[in-house]
CSV table of C-alpha atoms and ligand atoms in Angstrom, one decimal:
chain,number,residue,atom,x,y,z
A,1,MET,CA,0.0,0.0,-0.1
A,2,SER,CA,1.3,3.4,-1.0
A,3,ARG,CA,2.3,5.6,2.0
A,4,ASN,CA,0.5,8.8,2.7
A,5,THR,CA,1.4,11.3,5.5
A,6,THR,CA,-0.8,9.4,7.9
A,7,SER,CA,-1.0,5.7,8.2
A,8,ILE,CA,-3.2,3.5,10.4
A,9,LEU,CA,-3.0,-0.2,11.3
A,10,ILE,CA,-6.3,-2.0,11.8
A,11,ILE,CA,-6.1,-5.0,14.0
A,12,TYR,CA,-9.1,-7.3,13.4
A,13,THR,CA,-9.7,-9.6,16.4
A,14,GLY,CA,-13.4,-10.6,15.5
A,15,GLY,CA,-16.7,-9.8,17.0
A,16,THR,CA,-20.2,-9.1,15.6
A,17,ILE,CA,-18.9,-6.5,13.2
A,18,GLY,CA,-17.4,-9.1,10.9
A,19,MET,CA,-19.8,-11.9,11.7
A,20,ILE,CA,-22.2,-13.7,9.3
A,21,LYS,CA,-25.1,-16.0,10.0
A,22,ASN,CA,-24.5,-19.7,9.9
A,23,PRO,CA,-27.3,-21.0,7.5
A,24,ASP,CA,-27.8,-24.2,9.6
A,25,THR,CA,-27.9,-22.9,13.0
A,26,GLY,CA,-28.9,-19.2,12.4
A,27,ALA,CA,-26.2,-18.3,15.0
A,28,LEU,CA,-23.6,-15.6,14.2
A,29,GLU,CA,-20.1,-16.7,13.5
A,30,SER,CA,-16.8,-14.8,13.0
A,31,PHE,CA,-15.8,-14.3,9.4
A,32,ASN,CA,-12.8,-13.0,7.7
A,33,PHE,CA,-11.5,-9.5,7.2
A,34,ASP,CA,-12.1,-9.5,3.4
A,35,HIS,CA,-15.8,-10.0,4.0
A,36,LEU,CA,-15.6,-6.8,6.3
A,37,LEU,CA,-13.7,-4.8,3.8
A,38,ASN,CA,-16.1,-5.7,1.0
A,39,HIS,CA,-18.8,-3.9,3.0
A,40,VAL,CA,-17.0,-0.8,3.6
A,41,PRO,CA,-15.7,0.4,0.1
A,42,GLU,CA,-15.3,4.0,1.6
A,43,LEU,CA,-12.0,2.7,3.1
A,44,LYS,CA,-10.5,3.0,-0.3
A,45,GLU,CA,-11.5,6.7,-0.3
A,46,PHE,CA,-9.7,7.5,2.9
A,47,LYS,CA,-6.7,10.0,2.5
A,48,VAL,CA,-4.7,7.8,5.0
A,49,ALA,CA,-2.9,4.6,4.3
A,50,ILE,CA,-4.7,1.7,6.0
A,51,ASP,CA,-3.1,-1.7,6.6
A,52,ALA,CA,-4.6,-4.6,8.5
A,53,ILE,CA,-3.4,-7.5,10.5
A,54,THR,CA,-6.2,-10.1,11.3
A,55,PHE,CA,-6.4,-12.8,14.1
A,56,ASN,CA,-6.7,-16.1,12.4
A,57,PRO,CA,-9.3,-17.3,13.1
A,58,PRO,CA,-11.2,-14.1,14.3
A,59,ILE,CA,-12.9,-14.6,17.6
A,60,ASP,CA,-16.1,-13.9,19.4
A,61,SER,CA,-14.8,-11.7,22.2
A,62,SER,CA,-16.2,-14.0,24.9
A,63,ASP,CA,-13.1,-16.2,23.9
A,64,MET,CA,-10.8,-13.3,24.5
A,65,GLU,CA,-7.8,-14.3,26.8
A,66,PRO,CA,-5.0,-12.3,28.4
A,67,ALA,CA,-2.5,-14.1,26.2
A,68,MET,CA,-4.4,-12.4,23.2
A,69,TRP,CA,-3.9,-9.0,24.9
A,70,SER,CA,-0.2,-9.8,24.9
A,71,ARG,CA,-0.5,-10.5,21.3
A,72,ILE,CA,-2.0,-7.2,20.5
A,73,VAL,CA,0.7,-5.5,22.7
A,74,THR,CA,3.3,-7.2,20.5
A,75,ILE,CA,1.6,-6.2,17.2
A,76,ILE,CA,1.4,-2.5,18.4
A,77,ASP,CA,5.0,-2.6,19.8
A,78,SER,CA,6.5,-4.0,16.8
A,79,ASN,CA,4.6,-1.5,14.4
A,80,TYR,CA,4.6,1.5,16.7
A,81,ASP,CA,7.1,3.5,14.5
A,82,LYS,CA,5.5,2.5,11.3
A,83,TYR,CA,1.9,3.8,12.0
A,84,ASP,CA,0.4,7.0,13.3
A,85,GLY,CA,-2.5,5.3,15.0
A,86,PHE,CA,-4.1,1.8,15.6
A,87,VAL,CA,-7.7,0.8,15.3
A,88,ILE,CA,-8.7,-2.4,17.0
A,89,LEU,CA,-11.9,-4.2,15.9
A,90,HIS,CA,-13.2,-6.2,18.7
A,91,GLY,CA,-16.4,-7.8,20.0
A,92,THR,CA,-18.4,-5.7,22.4
A,93,ASP,CA,-18.7,-8.4,25.1
A,94,THR,CA,-15.2,-8.0,26.5
A,95,MET,CA,-14.1,-4.8,24.8
A,96,SER,CA,-13.8,-2.8,28.0
A,97,PHE,CA,-11.6,-5.5,29.5
A,98,THR,CA,-9.2,-5.5,26.5
A,99,ALA,CA,-9.3,-1.6,26.4
A,100,SER,CA,-8.6,-1.5,30.1
A,101,ALA,CA,-5.8,-4.2,30.0
A,102,LEU,CA,-4.1,-2.3,27.0
A,103,SER,CA,-4.0,0.9,28.9
A,104,PHE,CA,-1.8,-0.8,31.5
A,105,MET,CA,0.3,-2.9,29.2
A,106,LEU,CA,1.1,0.0,26.9
A,107,GLU,CA,2.9,2.1,29.2
A,108,ASP,CA,3.8,5.6,28.2
A,109,LEU,CA,1.6,5.3,24.8
A,110,MET,CA,1.8,8.4,22.8
A,111,LYS,CA,-0.3,7.2,19.9
A,112,PRO,CA,-4.1,6.6,19.4
A,113,VAL,CA,-5.3,3.0,20.1
A,114,ILE,CA,-8.9,3.1,19.3
A,115,LEU,CA,-11.2,0.0,19.9
A,116,THR,CA,-14.6,-0.3,18.1
A,117,GLY,CA,-16.9,-3.0,16.9
A,118,SER,CA,-20.7,-3.0,16.5
A,119,GLN,CA,-24.0,-4.4,17.6
A,120,LEU,CA,-25.1,-5.5,14.2
A,121,PRO,CA,-22.8,-7.3,11.6
A,122,ILE,CA,-21.4,-5.1,8.8
A,123,GLY,CA,-23.5,-7.0,6.3
A,124,ALA,CA,-26.8,-6.0,8.1
A,125,LEU,CA,-28.8,-3.1,6.6
A,126,ARG,CA,-28.9,-1.2,9.7
A,127,THR,CA,-25.5,-1.9,10.8
A,128,ASP,CA,-23.7,0.4,13.1
A,129,GLY,CA,-20.4,-1.1,12.2
A,130,LYS,CA,-19.8,1.0,9.1
A,131,GLU,CA,-20.0,4.3,11.1
A,132,ASN,CA,-18.0,3.2,14.0
A,133,LEU,CA,-15.3,1.9,12.0
A,134,ILE,CA,-14.9,4.8,9.7
A,135,THR,CA,-15.0,7.3,12.6
A,136,ALA,CA,-12.6,5.3,14.6
A,137,ILE,CA,-10.2,5.5,11.7
A,138,GLU,CA,-10.6,9.3,11.4
A,139,ILE,CA,-10.1,9.7,15.2
A,140,ALA,CA,-7.0,7.5,15.1
A,141,ALA,CA,-5.5,9.6,12.2
A,142,SER,CA,-6.3,13.1,13.7
A,143,LYS,CA,-3.4,15.2,14.3
A,144,HIS,CA,-2.8,18.7,15.7
A,145,PRO,CA,-1.3,21.2,13.2
A,146,ASP,CA,2.1,20.5,14.8
A,147,GLY,CA,1.7,16.8,13.7
A,148,THR,CA,1.1,15.5,17.3
A,149,PRO,CA,-1.8,13.1,17.8
A,150,VAL,CA,-5.0,14.4,19.2
A,151,VAL,CA,-5.8,11.4,21.2
A,152,PRO,CA,-2.6,9.8,22.4
A,153,GLU,CA,-4.3,7.0,24.5
A,154,VAL,CA,-6.3,3.7,24.6
A,155,CYS,CA,-10.1,4.6,23.8
A,156,VAL,CA,-13.3,3.0,23.0
A,157,PHE,CA,-15.2,4.7,20.1
A,158,PHE,CA,-19.0,3.6,19.9
A,159,ASN,CA,-22.1,5.2,18.8
A,160,ASP,CA,-20.7,8.7,18.2
A,161,LYS,CA,-18.8,8.7,21.6
A,162,LEU,CA,-15.2,8.6,22.2
A,163,MET,CA,-14.5,7.3,25.8
A,164,ARG,CA,-11.2,6.6,27.8
A,165,GLY,CA,-11.0,2.8,27.3
A,166,ASN,CA,-10.2,2.0,31.0
A,167,ARG,CA,-13.4,4.0,32.1
A,168,THR,CA,-15.8,2.0,30.0
A,169,THR,CA,-18.3,-0.6,30.8
A,170,LYS,CA,-20.6,-2.5,28.4
A,171,ILE,CA,-23.9,-1.2,29.7
A,172,ASN,CA,-26.5,-2.5,27.0
A,173,SER,CA,-26.6,-5.8,25.1
A,174,GLU,CA,-28.9,-4.5,22.4
A,175,SER,CA,-28.8,-0.7,22.0
A,176,PHE,CA,-26.3,0.9,19.8
A,177,GLY,CA,-25.2,2.8,22.6
A,178,ALA,CA,-23.5,-0.3,24.2
A,179,PHE,CA,-20.9,1.5,26.3
A,180,GLY,CA,-20.9,3.9,29.2
A,181,SER,CA,-18.3,5.9,31.0
A,182,ASN,CA,-20.0,6.9,34.2
A,183,ASN,CA,-17.0,8.3,36.1
A,184,TYR,CA,-15.1,10.1,33.4
A,185,PRO,CA,-16.5,12.5,30.7
A,186,LEU,CA,-16.3,11.9,26.9
A,187,LEU,CA,-13.1,12.5,25.0
A,188,ALA,CA,-14.9,13.5,21.9
A,189,THR,CA,-18.4,13.2,20.2
A,190,ALA,CA,-19.1,12.6,16.5
A,191,GLY,CA,-21.7,14.5,14.7
A,192,THR,CA,-21.3,16.5,11.5
A,193,ASP,CA,-17.8,17.2,12.8
A,194,ILE,CA,-15.9,15.3,15.5
A,195,GLN,CA,-15.5,17.6,18.5
A,196,PHE,CA,-12.7,16.8,20.7
A,197,PHE,CA,-12.6,17.8,24.4
A,198,PRO,CA,-8.9,18.5,25.0
A,199,ASN,CA,-9.3,19.0,28.8
A,200,ASN,CA,-10.4,15.4,29.1
A,201,ILE,CA,-7.7,13.9,26.8
A,202,LYS,CA,-4.3,12.6,28.1
A,203,ARG,CA,-1.7,15.2,27.3
A,204,TYR,CA,0.9,14.3,24.7
A,205,LEU,CA,4.4,14.3,26.0
A,206,PRO,CA,7.3,14.4,23.5
A,207,GLY,CA,10.2,12.0,23.9
A,208,LEU,CA,8.3,9.4,25.8
A,209,LYS,CA,9.2,5.8,24.5
A,210,LEU,CA,6.4,3.1,24.7
A,211,LYS,CA,7.2,0.3,27.3
A,212,ALA,CA,5.3,-2.7,26.2
A,213,HIS,CA,4.4,-5.2,29.0
A,214,HIS,CA,3.4,-8.7,28.3
A,215,GLU,CA,3.2,-10.4,31.6
A,216,TYR,CA,0.0,-10.9,33.8
A,217,ASN,CA,-1.2,-13.1,36.5
A,218,SER,CA,-4.8,-14.0,36.3
A,219,ASN,CA,-5.2,-16.0,39.5
A,220,ILE,CA,-7.9,-13.6,40.8
A,221,ILE,CA,-11.5,-13.5,41.1
A,222,ILE,CA,-14.5,-11.0,40.9
A,223,PHE,CA,-16.6,-11.6,44.1
A,224,SER,CA,-19.9,-9.8,44.7
A,225,LEU,CA,-21.7,-9.3,47.9
A,226,PHE,CA,-25.4,-9.8,48.5
A,227,PRO,CA,-27.7,-10.1,51.3
A,228,GLY,CA,-27.6,-13.6,52.7
A,229,ILE,CA,-24.1,-14.5,51.7
A,230,GLN,CA,-22.8,-17.6,53.4
A,231,LYS,CA,-19.8,-18.1,55.6
A,232,GLU,CA,-18.6,-21.5,54.2
A,233,VAL,CA,-18.7,-20.4,50.7
A,234,VAL,CA,-16.8,-17.2,51.3
A,235,GLU,CA,-14.2,-18.8,53.4
A,236,LYS,CA,-13.5,-21.5,50.8
A,237,LEU,CA,-13.2,-18.8,48.1
A,238,LEU,CA,-11.0,-16.5,50.0
A,239,GLY,CA,-8.8,-19.5,51.4
A,240,ALA,CA,-8.1,-20.9,48.1
A,241,SER,CA,-4.3,-21.2,47.9
A,242,GLU,CA,-4.0,-20.2,44.3
A,243,LEU,CA,-5.8,-17.1,44.8
A,244,LYS,CA,-3.8,-13.9,44.6
A,245,GLY,CA,-6.3,-11.2,44.5
A,246,VAL,CA,-10.0,-10.3,44.7
A,247,ILE,CA,-12.1,-7.6,43.1
A,248,PHE,CA,-14.5,-7.3,46.0
A,249,ARG,CA,-17.8,-5.8,44.8
A,250,THR,CA,-19.3,-4.1,47.7
A,251,PHE,CA,-22.6,-2.1,48.4
A,252,GLY,CA,-22.8,1.7,47.8
A,253,ALA,CA,-19.8,3.6,48.8
A,254,GLY,CA,-17.9,0.5,49.6
A,255,ASN,CA,-19.9,-1.2,52.4
A,256,ALA,CA,-20.3,-4.8,53.7
A,257,PRO,CA,-22.4,-6.5,56.2
A,258,GLN,CA,-21.3,-6.3,59.7
A,259,LYS,CA,-20.5,-10.0,60.2
A,260,LYS,CA,-17.5,-10.9,62.2
A,261,TRP,CA,-16.8,-14.1,60.2
A,262,LEU,CA,-16.6,-12.0,57.0
A,263,ILE,CA,-14.1,-9.5,58.5
A,264,ASP,CA,-12.0,-12.4,59.9
A,265,ALA,CA,-11.9,-14.1,56.4
A,266,LEU,CA,-10.9,-10.9,54.8
A,267,SER,CA,-8.3,-10.1,57.3
A,268,LYS,CA,-6.9,-13.7,57.1
A,269,ALA,CA,-6.7,-13.5,53.3
A,270,THR,CA,-4.9,-10.1,53.5
A,271,ALA,CA,-2.4,-11.5,56.0
A,272,GLU,CA,-1.7,-14.4,53.5
A,273,GLY,CA,-0.7,-11.7,50.9
A,274,LYS,CA,-3.8,-11.9,48.9
A,275,ILE,CA,-4.8,-8.5,47.6
A,276,ILE,CA,-8.5,-7.3,48.1
A,277,ILE,CA,-9.7,-4.4,46.1
A,278,ASN,CA,-13.0,-2.7,47.1
A,279,ILE,CA,-15.1,-1.6,44.0
A,280,THR,CA,-18.7,-0.6,44.3
A,281,GLN,CA,-21.5,-2.4,42.7
A,282,CYS,CA,-23.1,0.9,41.8
A,283,ALA,CA,-22.8,1.9,38.1
A,284,GLY,CA,-21.2,5.2,39.0
A,285,GLY,CA,-19.4,6.8,42.0
A,286,SER,CA,-16.5,6.0,44.3
A,287,VAL,CA,-15.6,3.9,47.1
A,288,HIS,CA,-15.3,5.8,50.5
A,289,MET,CA,-14.5,3.1,53.2
A,290,GLU,CA,-14.2,5.8,55.9
A,291,ARG,CA,-17.8,7.1,55.4
A,292,TYR,CA,-19.7,4.4,57.2
A,293,GLU,CA,-19.0,1.9,60.0
A,294,THR,CA,-19.9,-0.8,57.5
A,295,GLY,CA,-16.9,0.3,55.3
A,296,LEU,CA,-14.5,1.2,58.0
A,297,GLN,CA,-14.5,-2.4,59.2
A,298,LEU,CA,-13.2,-3.4,55.6
A,299,LEU,CA,-10.4,-0.9,55.8
A,300,GLN,CA,-9.4,-2.1,59.1
A,301,ALA,CA,-9.4,-5.7,57.5
A,302,GLY,CA,-6.7,-4.6,55.1
A,303,VAL,CA,-9.1,-4.1,52.1
A,304,ILE,CA,-7.9,-1.6,49.6
A,305,SER,CA,-10.0,1.1,47.9
A,306,GLY,CA,-10.2,0.9,44.1
A,307,LYS,CA,-11.9,4.2,44.3
A,308,ASP,CA,-13.9,5.1,41.2
A,309,SER,CA,-12.3,2.3,39.0
A,310,THR,CA,-14.5,0.2,36.9
A,311,VAL,CA,-14.4,-3.6,37.7
A,312,GLU,CA,-12.8,-4.0,34.2
A,313,ALA,CA,-10.0,-1.5,35.0
A,314,ALA,CA,-9.5,-3.0,38.7
A,315,LEU,CA,-9.3,-6.5,37.4
A,316,THR,CA,-7.0,-6.0,34.5
A,317,LYS,CA,-4.8,-3.6,36.5
A,318,LEU,CA,-4.3,-6.1,39.2
A,319,MET,CA,-3.6,-8.9,36.6
A,320,TYR,CA,-1.0,-6.5,35.2
A,321,LEU,CA,0.6,-5.4,38.4
A,322,LEU,CA,0.8,-9.1,39.7
A,323,GLY,CA,2.4,-9.9,36.4
A,324,THR,CA,5.3,-7.3,37.1
A,325,GLY,CA,6.7,-9.3,40.1
A,326,LEU,CA,6.4,-6.1,42.3
A,327,PRO,CA,6.3,-6.7,46.0
A,328,VAL,CA,2.7,-7.1,47.4
A,329,GLU,CA,3.0,-3.9,49.4
A,330,GLU,CA,3.8,-1.9,46.2
A,331,ILE,CA,1.0,-3.5,44.4
A,332,ARG,CA,-1.4,-2.6,47.2
A,333,ARG,CA,-0.3,1.0,47.1
A,334,LEU,CA,-0.5,1.1,43.2
A,335,MET,CA,-4.0,-0.3,43.2
A,336,SER,CA,-5.3,3.0,45.0
A,337,GLN,CA,-3.3,5.3,42.7
A,338,ASP,CA,-4.1,6.4,39.2
A,339,ILE,CA,-1.5,4.9,36.8
A,340,ALA,CA,-3.2,5.1,33.5
A,341,GLY,CA,-6.1,7.5,33.9
A,342,GLU,CA,-8.3,4.8,35.4
A,343,ILE,CA,-8.9,6.6,38.8
A,344,THR,CA,-10.2,10.2,39.5
A,345,LEU,CA,-7.8,11.9,41.9
B,1,LIG,N1,-20.5,-11.7,21.0
B,1,LIG,C1,-20.0,-10.7,20.3
B,1,LIG,C2,-18.6,-10.5,20.7
B,1,LIG,O1,-18.3,-9.9,21.7
B,1,LIG,C3,-20.8,-9.6,20.6
B,1,LIG,C4,-20.3,-8.2,19.8
B,1,LIG,O2,-19.4,-8.2,19.1
B,1,LIG,O3,-21.1,-7.3,19.9
B,1,LIG,O4,-17.7,-10.9,20.0
């Protein structure tokens, strides 16, 4: 492909955007990238050079694995100097996990990495895939007059909204507005023009070199509280010897029932070096363990505040930090700190 001033690499992992219906079962199955390209002839009209790398085979994002995040990191790292930006086509089901993971694994990223996909396949009449793909490419290619990228960070673009990737959550399984970013404002909106909100976008810092991280440890679990939770089950779960950390989904501002056995189980797990992160079950807002007696007891048991992180961000951050081999105390400290724009200070 001939090189223009701006070049974009598309990484096609799969997802509904490129799926077609299996005539026998009626279920949607992943299909190859050429099929997708055939439905977006507009790509040829772009004034930027576009290349593509595709997962073979493309996958439904429910099959996404941390090893594949590493693979995406390798692709971006080895093509970093060749391209101005990257667009990742991804299923919506786990897009927020991948976007969050990449925000940690691509340390000091200074180029756009825009994830997008669709709710309807690209071949469907009312598809949202075409619009999402075309605008994601435009955003990835956007530069300031001095040639620096407008959005040098990992984002999700969906349904006219550009969001910081590690602030997103899939909020709707059917609506075109599949993603929300409750604790962080939009980075841009796409109407007749793309309007960027520079105050919300990570600042471009010249001279920073990408540090690609590939290691992770996924011996962790998301554990959600509910009224009536049982002692034996919790003790077994927290006592598992392989367990390294827990994303502990609590009530409201980070509260839990006042049960001595629960606090004892959490204190014991913490003493064993397991890292327990408090994340609210609410769709928005932050954890404040000092606010109520029901939260304070967790703080005293060694539970760490994940503040206003999403579950996806806290989970992938913990996997990433455990993979770095840092001491437990340092990981505990970093889990409450903002390291990639995932926590509001
Ligand atoms: N199951 C699909 C996936 O995540 C859903 C989608 O792409 O919207 O790959």
